Coordinates of C-alpha atoms and ligand atoms in Angstrom, one line a residue:
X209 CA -1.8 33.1 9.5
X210 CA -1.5 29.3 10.4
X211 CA 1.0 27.3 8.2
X212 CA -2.1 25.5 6.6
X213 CA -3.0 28.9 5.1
X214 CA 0.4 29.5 4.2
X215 CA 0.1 26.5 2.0
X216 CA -2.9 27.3 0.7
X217 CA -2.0 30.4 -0.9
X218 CA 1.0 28.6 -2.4
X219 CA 0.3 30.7 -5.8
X220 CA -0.7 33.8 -5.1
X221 CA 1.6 36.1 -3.4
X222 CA -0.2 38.5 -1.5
X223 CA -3.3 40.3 -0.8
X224 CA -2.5 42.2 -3.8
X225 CA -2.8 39.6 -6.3
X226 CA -6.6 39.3 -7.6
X227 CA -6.5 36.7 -9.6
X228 CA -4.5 33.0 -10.0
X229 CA -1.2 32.7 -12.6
X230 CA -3.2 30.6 -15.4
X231 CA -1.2 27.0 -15.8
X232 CA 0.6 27.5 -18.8
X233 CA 1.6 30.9 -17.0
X234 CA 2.8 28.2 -14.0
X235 CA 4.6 26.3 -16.6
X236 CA 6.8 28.6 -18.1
X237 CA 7.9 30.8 -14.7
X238 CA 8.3 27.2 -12.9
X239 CA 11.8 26.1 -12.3
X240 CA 11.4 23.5 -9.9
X241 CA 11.6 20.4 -12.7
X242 CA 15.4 21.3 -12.8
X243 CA 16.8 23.8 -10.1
X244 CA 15.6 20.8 -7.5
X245 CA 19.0 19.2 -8.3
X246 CA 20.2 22.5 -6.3
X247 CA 18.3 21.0 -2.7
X248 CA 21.7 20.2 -1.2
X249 CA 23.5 23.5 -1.8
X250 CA 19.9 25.1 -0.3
X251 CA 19.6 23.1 2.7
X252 CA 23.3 24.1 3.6
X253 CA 22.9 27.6 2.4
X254 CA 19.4 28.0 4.9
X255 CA 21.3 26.2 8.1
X256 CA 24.2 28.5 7.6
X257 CA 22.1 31.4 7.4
X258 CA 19.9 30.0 10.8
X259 CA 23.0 29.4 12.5
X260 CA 24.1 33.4 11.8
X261 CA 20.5 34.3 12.1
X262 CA 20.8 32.7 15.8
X263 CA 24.1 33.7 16.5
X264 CA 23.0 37.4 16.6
X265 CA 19.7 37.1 18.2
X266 CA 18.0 37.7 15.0
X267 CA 16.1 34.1 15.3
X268 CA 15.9 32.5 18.9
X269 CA 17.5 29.3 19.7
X270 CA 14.4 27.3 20.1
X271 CA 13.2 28.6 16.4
X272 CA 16.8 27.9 14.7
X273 CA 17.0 24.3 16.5
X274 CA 13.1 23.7 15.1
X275 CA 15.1 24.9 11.6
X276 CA 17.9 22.3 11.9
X277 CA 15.4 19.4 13.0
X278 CA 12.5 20.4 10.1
X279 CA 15.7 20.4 7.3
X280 CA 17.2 17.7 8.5
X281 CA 13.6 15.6 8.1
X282 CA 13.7 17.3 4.6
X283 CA 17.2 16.3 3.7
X284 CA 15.9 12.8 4.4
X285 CA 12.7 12.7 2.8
X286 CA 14.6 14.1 -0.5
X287 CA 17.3 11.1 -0.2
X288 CA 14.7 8.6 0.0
X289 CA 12.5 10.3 -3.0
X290 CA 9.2 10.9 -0.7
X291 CA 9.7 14.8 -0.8
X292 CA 6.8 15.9 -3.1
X293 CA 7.6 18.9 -4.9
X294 CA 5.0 21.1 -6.0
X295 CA 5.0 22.9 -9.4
X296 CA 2.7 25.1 -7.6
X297 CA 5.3 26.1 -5.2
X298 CA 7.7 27.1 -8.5
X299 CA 11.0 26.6 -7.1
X300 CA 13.8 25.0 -5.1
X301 CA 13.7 27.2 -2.4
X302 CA 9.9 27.6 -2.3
X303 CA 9.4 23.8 -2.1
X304 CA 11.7 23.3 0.5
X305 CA 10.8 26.7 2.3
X306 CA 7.2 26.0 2.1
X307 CA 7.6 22.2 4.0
X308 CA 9.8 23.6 6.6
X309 CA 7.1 25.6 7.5
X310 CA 4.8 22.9 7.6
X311 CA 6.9 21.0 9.8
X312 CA 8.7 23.5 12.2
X313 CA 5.4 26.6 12.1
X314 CA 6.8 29.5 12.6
X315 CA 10.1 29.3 13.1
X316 CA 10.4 27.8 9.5
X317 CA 8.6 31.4 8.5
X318 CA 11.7 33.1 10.4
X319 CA 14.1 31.3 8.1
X320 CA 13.4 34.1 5.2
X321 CA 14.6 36.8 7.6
X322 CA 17.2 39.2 6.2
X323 CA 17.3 37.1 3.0
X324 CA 15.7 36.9 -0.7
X325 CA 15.5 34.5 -3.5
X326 CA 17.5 36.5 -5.2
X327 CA 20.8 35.6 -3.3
X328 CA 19.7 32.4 -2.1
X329 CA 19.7 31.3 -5.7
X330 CA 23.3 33.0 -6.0
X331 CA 24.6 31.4 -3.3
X332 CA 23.2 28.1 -4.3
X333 CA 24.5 28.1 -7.5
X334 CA 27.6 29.1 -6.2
X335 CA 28.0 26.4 -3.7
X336 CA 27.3 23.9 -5.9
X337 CA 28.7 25.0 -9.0
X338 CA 32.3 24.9 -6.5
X339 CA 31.4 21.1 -6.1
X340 CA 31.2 19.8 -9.9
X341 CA 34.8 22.3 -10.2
X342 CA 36.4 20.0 -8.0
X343 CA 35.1 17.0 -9.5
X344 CA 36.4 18.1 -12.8
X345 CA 39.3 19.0 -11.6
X346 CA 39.6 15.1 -10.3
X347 CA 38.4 14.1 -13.8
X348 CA 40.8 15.9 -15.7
X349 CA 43.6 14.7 -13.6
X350 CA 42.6 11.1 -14.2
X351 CA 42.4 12.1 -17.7
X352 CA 46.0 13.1 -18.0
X353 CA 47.1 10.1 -16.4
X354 CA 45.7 8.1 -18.9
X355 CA 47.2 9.6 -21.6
X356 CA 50.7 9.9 -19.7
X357 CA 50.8 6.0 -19.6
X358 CA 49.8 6.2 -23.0
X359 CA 52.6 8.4 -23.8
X360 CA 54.8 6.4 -21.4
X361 CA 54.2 3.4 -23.6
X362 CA 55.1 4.9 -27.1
X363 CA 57.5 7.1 -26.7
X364 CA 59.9 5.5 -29.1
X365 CA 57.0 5.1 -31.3
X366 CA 57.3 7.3 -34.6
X367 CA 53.8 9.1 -36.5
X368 CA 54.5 11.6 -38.8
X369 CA 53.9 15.2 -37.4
X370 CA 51.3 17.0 -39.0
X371 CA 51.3 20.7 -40.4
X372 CA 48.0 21.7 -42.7
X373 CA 47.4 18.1 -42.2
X374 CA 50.7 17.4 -44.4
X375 CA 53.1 14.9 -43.2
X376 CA 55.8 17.6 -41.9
X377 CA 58.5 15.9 -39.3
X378 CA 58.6 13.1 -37.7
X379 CA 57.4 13.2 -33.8
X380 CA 57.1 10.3 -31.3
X381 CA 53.6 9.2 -30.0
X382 CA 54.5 9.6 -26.6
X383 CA 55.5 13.5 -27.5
X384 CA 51.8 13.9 -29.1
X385 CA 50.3 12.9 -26.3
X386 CA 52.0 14.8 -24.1
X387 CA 50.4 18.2 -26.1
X388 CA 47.3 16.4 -24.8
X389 CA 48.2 16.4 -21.4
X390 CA 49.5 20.0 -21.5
X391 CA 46.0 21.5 -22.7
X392 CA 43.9 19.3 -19.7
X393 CA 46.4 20.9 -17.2
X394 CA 45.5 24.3 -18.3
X395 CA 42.0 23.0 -18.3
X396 CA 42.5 22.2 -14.9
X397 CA 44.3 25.6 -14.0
X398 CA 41.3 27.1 -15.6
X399 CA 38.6 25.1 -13.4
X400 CA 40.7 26.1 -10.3
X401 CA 41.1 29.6 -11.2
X402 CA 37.1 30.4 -11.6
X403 CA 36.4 28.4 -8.7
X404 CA 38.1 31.4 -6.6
X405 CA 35.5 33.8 -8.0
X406 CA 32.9 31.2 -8.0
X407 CA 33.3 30.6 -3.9
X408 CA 32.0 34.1 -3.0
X409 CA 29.1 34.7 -0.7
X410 CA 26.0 36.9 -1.9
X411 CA 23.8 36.0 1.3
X412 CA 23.1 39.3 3.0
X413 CA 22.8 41.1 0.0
X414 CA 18.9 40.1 0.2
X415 CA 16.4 41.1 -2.6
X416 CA 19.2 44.0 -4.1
X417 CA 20.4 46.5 -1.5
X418 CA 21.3 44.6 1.8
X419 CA 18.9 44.4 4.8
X420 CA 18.3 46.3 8.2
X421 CA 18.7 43.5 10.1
X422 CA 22.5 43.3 11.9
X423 CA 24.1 40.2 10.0
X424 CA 27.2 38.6 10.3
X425 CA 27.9 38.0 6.7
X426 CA 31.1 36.6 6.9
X427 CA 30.2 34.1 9.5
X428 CA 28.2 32.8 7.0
X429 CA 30.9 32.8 4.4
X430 CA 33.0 30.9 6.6
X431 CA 30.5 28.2 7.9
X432 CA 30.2 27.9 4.2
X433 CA 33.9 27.2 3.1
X434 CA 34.0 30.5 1.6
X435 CA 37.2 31.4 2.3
X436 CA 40.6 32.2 0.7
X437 CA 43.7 30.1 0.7
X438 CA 44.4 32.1 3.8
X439 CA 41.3 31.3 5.6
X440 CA 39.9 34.5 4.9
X441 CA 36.0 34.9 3.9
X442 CA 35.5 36.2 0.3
X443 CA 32.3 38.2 -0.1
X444 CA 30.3 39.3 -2.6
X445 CA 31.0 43.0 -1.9
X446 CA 28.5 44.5 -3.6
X447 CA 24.7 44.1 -3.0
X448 CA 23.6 44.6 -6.3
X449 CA 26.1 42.6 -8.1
X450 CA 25.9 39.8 -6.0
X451 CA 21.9 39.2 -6.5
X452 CA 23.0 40.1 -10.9
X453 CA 25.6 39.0 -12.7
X454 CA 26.4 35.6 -13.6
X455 CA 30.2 35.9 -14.6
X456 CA 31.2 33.2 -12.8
X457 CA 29.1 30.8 -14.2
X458 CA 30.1 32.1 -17.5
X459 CA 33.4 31.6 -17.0
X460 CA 33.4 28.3 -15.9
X461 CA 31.1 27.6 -18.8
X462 CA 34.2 29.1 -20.8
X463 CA 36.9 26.8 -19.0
X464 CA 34.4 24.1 -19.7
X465 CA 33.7 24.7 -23.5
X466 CA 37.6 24.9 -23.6
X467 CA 38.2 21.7 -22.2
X468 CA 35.8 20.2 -24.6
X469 CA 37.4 21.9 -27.5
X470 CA 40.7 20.1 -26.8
X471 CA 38.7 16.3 -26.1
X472 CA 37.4 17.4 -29.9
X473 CA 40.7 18.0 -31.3
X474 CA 41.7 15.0 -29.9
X475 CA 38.3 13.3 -30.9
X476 CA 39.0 14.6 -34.7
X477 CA 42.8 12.8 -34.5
X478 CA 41.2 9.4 -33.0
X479 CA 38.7 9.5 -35.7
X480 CA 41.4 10.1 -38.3
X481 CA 43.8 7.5 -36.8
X482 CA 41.4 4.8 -36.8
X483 CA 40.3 5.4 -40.5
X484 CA 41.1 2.6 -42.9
X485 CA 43.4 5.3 -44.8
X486 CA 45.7 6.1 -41.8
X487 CA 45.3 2.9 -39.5
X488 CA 47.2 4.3 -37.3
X489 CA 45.4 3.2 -34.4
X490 CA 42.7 0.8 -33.0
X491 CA 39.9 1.8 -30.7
X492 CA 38.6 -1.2 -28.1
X493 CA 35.4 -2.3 -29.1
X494 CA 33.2 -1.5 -26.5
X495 CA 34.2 2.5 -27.3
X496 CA 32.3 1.6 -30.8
X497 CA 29.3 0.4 -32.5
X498 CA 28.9 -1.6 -36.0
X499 CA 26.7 -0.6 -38.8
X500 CA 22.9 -2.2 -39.2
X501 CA 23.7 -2.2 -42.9
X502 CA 27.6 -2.3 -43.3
X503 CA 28.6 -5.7 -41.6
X504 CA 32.7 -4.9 -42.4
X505 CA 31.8 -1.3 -39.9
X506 CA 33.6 -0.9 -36.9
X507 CA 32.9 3.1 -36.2
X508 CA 34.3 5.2 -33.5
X509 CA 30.9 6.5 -32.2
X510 CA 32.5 7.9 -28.6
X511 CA 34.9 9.9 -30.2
X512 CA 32.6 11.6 -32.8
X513 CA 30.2 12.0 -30.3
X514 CA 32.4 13.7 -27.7
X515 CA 33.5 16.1 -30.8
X516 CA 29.3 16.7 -31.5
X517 CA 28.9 17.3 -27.7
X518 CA 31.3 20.4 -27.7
X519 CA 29.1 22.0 -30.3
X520 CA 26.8 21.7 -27.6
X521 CA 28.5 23.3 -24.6
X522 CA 30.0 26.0 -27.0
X523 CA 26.3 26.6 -27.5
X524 CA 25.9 26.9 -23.9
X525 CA 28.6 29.5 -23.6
X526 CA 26.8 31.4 -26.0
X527 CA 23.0 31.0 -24.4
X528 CA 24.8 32.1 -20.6
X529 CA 27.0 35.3 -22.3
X530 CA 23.8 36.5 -24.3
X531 CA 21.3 36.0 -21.3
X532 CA 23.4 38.4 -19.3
X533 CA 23.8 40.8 -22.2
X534 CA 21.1 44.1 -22.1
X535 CA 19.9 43.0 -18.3
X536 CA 19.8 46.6 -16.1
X537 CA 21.2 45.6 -12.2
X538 CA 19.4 44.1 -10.3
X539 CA 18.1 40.7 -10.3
X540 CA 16.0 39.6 -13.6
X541 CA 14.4 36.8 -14.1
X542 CA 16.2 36.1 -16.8
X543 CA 18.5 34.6 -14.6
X544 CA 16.5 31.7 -13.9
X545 CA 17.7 30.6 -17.8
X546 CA 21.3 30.2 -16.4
X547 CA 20.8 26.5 -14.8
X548 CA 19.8 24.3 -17.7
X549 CA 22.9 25.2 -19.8
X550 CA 25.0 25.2 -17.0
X551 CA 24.2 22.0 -15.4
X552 CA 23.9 20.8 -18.9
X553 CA 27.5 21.7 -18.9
X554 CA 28.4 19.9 -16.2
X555 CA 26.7 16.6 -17.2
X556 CA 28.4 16.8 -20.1
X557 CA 31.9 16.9 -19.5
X558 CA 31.7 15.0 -16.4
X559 CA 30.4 12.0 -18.8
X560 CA 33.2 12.9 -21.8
X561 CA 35.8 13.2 -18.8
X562 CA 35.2 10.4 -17.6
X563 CA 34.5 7.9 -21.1
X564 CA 37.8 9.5 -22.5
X565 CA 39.9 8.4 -19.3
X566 CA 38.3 5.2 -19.9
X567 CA 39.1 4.4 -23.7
X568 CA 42.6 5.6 -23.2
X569 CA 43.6 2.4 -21.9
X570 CA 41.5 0.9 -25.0
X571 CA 43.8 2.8 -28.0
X572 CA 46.2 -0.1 -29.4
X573 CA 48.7 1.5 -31.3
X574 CA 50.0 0.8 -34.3
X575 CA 53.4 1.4 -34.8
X576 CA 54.3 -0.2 -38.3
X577 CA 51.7 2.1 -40.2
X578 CA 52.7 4.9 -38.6
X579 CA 56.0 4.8 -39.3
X580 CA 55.4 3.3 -42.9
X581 CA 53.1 7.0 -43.4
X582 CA 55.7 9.4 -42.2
X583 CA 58.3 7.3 -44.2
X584 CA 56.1 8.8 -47.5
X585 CA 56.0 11.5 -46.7
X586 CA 59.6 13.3 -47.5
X587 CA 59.6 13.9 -43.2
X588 CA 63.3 14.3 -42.9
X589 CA 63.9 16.6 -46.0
X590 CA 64.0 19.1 -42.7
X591 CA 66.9 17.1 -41.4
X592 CA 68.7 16.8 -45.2
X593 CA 68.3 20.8 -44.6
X594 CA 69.9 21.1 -41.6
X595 CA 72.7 18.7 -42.2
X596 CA 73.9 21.3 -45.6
X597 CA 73.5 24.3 -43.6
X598 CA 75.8 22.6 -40.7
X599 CA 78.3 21.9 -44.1
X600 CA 78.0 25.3 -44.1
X601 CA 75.4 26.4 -46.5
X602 CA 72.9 29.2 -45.6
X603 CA 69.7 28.3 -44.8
X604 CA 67.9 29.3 -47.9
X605 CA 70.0 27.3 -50.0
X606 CA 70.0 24.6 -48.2
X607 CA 66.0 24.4 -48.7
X608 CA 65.9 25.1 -52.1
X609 CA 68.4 22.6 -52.9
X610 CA 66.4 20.0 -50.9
X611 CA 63.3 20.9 -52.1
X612 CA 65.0 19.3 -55.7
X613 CA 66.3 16.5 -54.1
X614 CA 62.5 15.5 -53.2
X615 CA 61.4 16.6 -56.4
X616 CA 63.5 13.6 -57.6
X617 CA 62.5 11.5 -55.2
X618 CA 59.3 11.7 -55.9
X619 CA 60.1 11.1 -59.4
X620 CA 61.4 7.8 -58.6
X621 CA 58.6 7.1 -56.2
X622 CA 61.5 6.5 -53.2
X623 CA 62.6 8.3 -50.1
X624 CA 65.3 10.7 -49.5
X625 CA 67.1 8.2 -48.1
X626 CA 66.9 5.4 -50.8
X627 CA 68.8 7.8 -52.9
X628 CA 72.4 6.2 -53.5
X629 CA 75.0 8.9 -52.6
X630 CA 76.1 9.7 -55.3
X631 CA 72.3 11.0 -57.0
X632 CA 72.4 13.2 -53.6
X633 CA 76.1 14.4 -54.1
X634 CA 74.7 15.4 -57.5
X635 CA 72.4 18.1 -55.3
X636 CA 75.6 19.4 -53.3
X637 CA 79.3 17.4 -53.2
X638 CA 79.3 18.9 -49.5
X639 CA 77.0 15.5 -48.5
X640 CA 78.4 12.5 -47.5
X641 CA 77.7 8.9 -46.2
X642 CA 77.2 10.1 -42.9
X643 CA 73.6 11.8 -44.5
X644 CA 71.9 8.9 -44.0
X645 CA 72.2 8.7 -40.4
X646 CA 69.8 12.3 -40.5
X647 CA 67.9 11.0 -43.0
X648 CA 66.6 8.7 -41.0
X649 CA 63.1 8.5 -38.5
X650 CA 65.0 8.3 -35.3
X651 CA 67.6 10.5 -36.3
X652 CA 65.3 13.1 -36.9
X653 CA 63.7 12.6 -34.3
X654 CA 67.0 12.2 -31.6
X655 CA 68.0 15.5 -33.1
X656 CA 65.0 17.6 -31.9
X657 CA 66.5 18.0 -28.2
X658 CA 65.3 21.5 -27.3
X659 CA 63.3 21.8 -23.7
X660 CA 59.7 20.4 -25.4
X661 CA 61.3 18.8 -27.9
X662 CA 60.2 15.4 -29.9
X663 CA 63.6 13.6 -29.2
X664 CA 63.0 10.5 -26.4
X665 CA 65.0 12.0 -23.9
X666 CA 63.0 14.8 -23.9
X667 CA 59.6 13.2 -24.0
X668 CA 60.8 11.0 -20.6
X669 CA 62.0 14.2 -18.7
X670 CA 58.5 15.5 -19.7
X671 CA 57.1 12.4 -18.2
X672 CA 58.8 12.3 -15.5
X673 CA 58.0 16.0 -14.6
X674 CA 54.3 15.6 -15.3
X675 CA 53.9 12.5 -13.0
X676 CA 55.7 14.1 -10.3
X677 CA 52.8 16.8 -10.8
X678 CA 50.4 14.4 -10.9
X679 CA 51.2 12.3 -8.3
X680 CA 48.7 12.7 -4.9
Ligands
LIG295 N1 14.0 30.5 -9.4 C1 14.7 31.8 -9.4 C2 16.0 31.8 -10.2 O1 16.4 30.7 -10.5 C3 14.9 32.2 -7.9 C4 15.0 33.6 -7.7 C5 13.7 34.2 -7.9 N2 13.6 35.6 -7.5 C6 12.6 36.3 -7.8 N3 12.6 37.5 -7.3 N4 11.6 35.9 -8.5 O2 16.5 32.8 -10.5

């Protein structure tokens, strides 16, 4: 059959077929309106397949140098946005498959050899799926370093600390941050850790069983970069579950959903912050929008949107886990349904990566209100604690008879520590002057010195150690 024919029969797909797929049929199998963004990871995957293909004699030289040549005129016709793709021709790999063979005959035909869509696809995904991991790995680190020289900046500055959203002890800015910055490491941890099951090769394992033909599969895997720390090729190992099961790309959509879980937390605390009831914070304009109706608005639209968007790529978690559920080995169509939500994924936190490194550098900080809100909020009756029990009062006492000395406090509509000393002797004669240095803000907070600690010293060896970390 000439190459002409080849392309005439684009839809049908052999002799056996009698009749054509109807259009809306055409429609809904088609994949080629989204898993064309995969054209890179294809072209690399087929000219690391030719080159094996060659290597052992499968393909001659003349047919894998016609490969190289007819890919490389694809590569550039997709740059420039002349490559046509066909809906006709349903996917990537037909598209692309189908014009090699147009423009190098029959060695283009030879490409296939040893090989399915089935893991092609795999490997595709795979390859580029280990791309967008490393540019979220980049992302998060230039998230974290954006909110290190936040923390940096306000580390003496003083917000009450929060438990059940109740003003509990006071805790420096720079130390909140910092919890920040500890959950995008893990996220980062998390990206790295998948990518090493992610960067596994399932070329060779053709349609479901392997093929006849003599490959070198981990050639392949190392032309690829598929290889260990070591240098050693990391293979699929299995046929069948290399052509199945989409773990991989459910676990990165896990890390993923994670990391935007924390930017949501954080999102809900922005949101909170910049409220006209906390106004603890200030969020640069252009990270907001006004109301059409409200001309006094200022709302922090990136922040609620970013904590909207995780609902989304939770969502996406969920679609992947449940389209593997109940599918029997092998390959499954179904499969096909893994690329919109994943490169959904991708997309998404990329953009909220990226937009929340950015408005880091646009939070101004209030420090007055802050303070002024964990000032009324009893946050050093802790501190009043722990100065009776180091009088020697147990514990439990020491509480209870706090818990009376805010009572009155409260009463009078003052803080612990504009009680005169002798209304607080009147709680236990044990206290004296030297209370008021505890019952202070800082105090409280240069008391907390344990390793993670609130108390300054603490927050700056945590900077220190994080931008050592950090530091490329
Ligand atoms: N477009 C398909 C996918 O994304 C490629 C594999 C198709 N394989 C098959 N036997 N129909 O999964």
């Amino acid at each position: 059959m000439s190459h002409n024919q080849f392309e005439q029969k684009s839809q049908a797909w052999s002799a056996l077929f009698s009749e054509p797929m109807s259009d809306l049929v055409k429609r809904y199998t088609a994949s080629v309106g989204f898993d064309q963004r995969l054209w890179q990871a294809d072209i690399q995957g087929s000219l690391a397949h030719a080159e094996m293909l060659a290597a052992q004699g499968i393909v001659s030289a003349t047919d894998y140098a016609a490969i190289q040549k007819g890919l490389a005129q694809i590569t550039q016709e997709i740059e420039s946005g002349v490559f046509e793709w066909k809906l006709d021709l349903e996917d990537v790999h037909l598209n692309i498959e189908a014009r090699l063979t147009v423009l190098a005959g029959d060695a283009g035909k030879r490409l296939h050899t040893g090989r399915s869509r089935n893991d092609q696809v795999a490997t595709d995904v795979r390859l580029w799926l280990r791309g967008e991991i490393d540019l979220i790995t980049g992302l998060l680190v230039d998230l974290q370093k954006a909110l290190l020289g936040l923390a940096e900046k306000n580390v003496e500055v003083i917000l009450p600390g929060f438990t059940h959203l109740q003003v509990a002890q006071p805790v420096s800015f720079g130390h909140h941050m910092l919890a920040y910055v500890e959950m995008f490491a893990r996220d980062a941890e998390r990206m790295q850790d998948a990518r090493q099951r992610v960067n596994r090769l399932p070329l060779g394992a053709a349609a479901l069983a392997g093929t006849s033909y003599p490959l070198d599969r981990e050639r392949v895997a190392v032309s690829l970069g598929m290889v260990n720390a070591q240098g050693a090729p990391q293979l699929c190992q299995n046929s069948l579950d290399a052509v199945s099961d989409r773990d991989f790309a459910i676990e990165f959509t896990a890390a993923a959903a994670l990391g935007m879980v924390h930017i949501s937390r954080l999102s809900e605390e922005l949101i909170l912050w910049m409220s006209q009831s906390f106004g603890f914070i200030d969020i640069a304009d252009r990270f907001c929008t006004g109301s059409s109706i409200m001309p006094q608005k200022k709302n922090p639209d990136v922040p609620e949107l970013a904590r909207g968007k995780t609902g989304r790529v939770v969502g996406h978690l969920m679609g992947l886990i449940t389209l593997m559920k109940g599918q029997p080995l092998a390959y499954n169509k179904d499969n096909q349904e893994d690329k919109e939500p994943l490169f959904d994924t991708v997309d998404t936190l990329k953009d909220t990566l990226r937009i929340f490194a950015d408005m880091a550098s646009g939070i101004t900080v209030k420090p007055d209100a802050m303070e002024q809100a964990a000032l009324k909020g009893y946050a050093t009756a802790t501190d009043l604690a722990d100065y009776l029990v180091k009088k020697g009062l147990p514990f439990r006492d020491a509480h209870e008879t706090v818990a009376h000395a805010v009572k009155t406090a409260m009463a009078k509509g003052v803080d612990l520590s504009s009680l005169p000393l002798a209304e607080l002797q009147k709680f236990n004669p044990a206290i004296t002057q030297d209370v008021y240095q505890v019952l202070t803000l800082r105090g409280s907070l240069e008391a907390r010195q344990t390793l993670g600690g609130t108390a300054p010293a603490q927050v700056r060896q945590q900077i220190a150690r994080h931008n050592k970390r950090l530091q490329t």
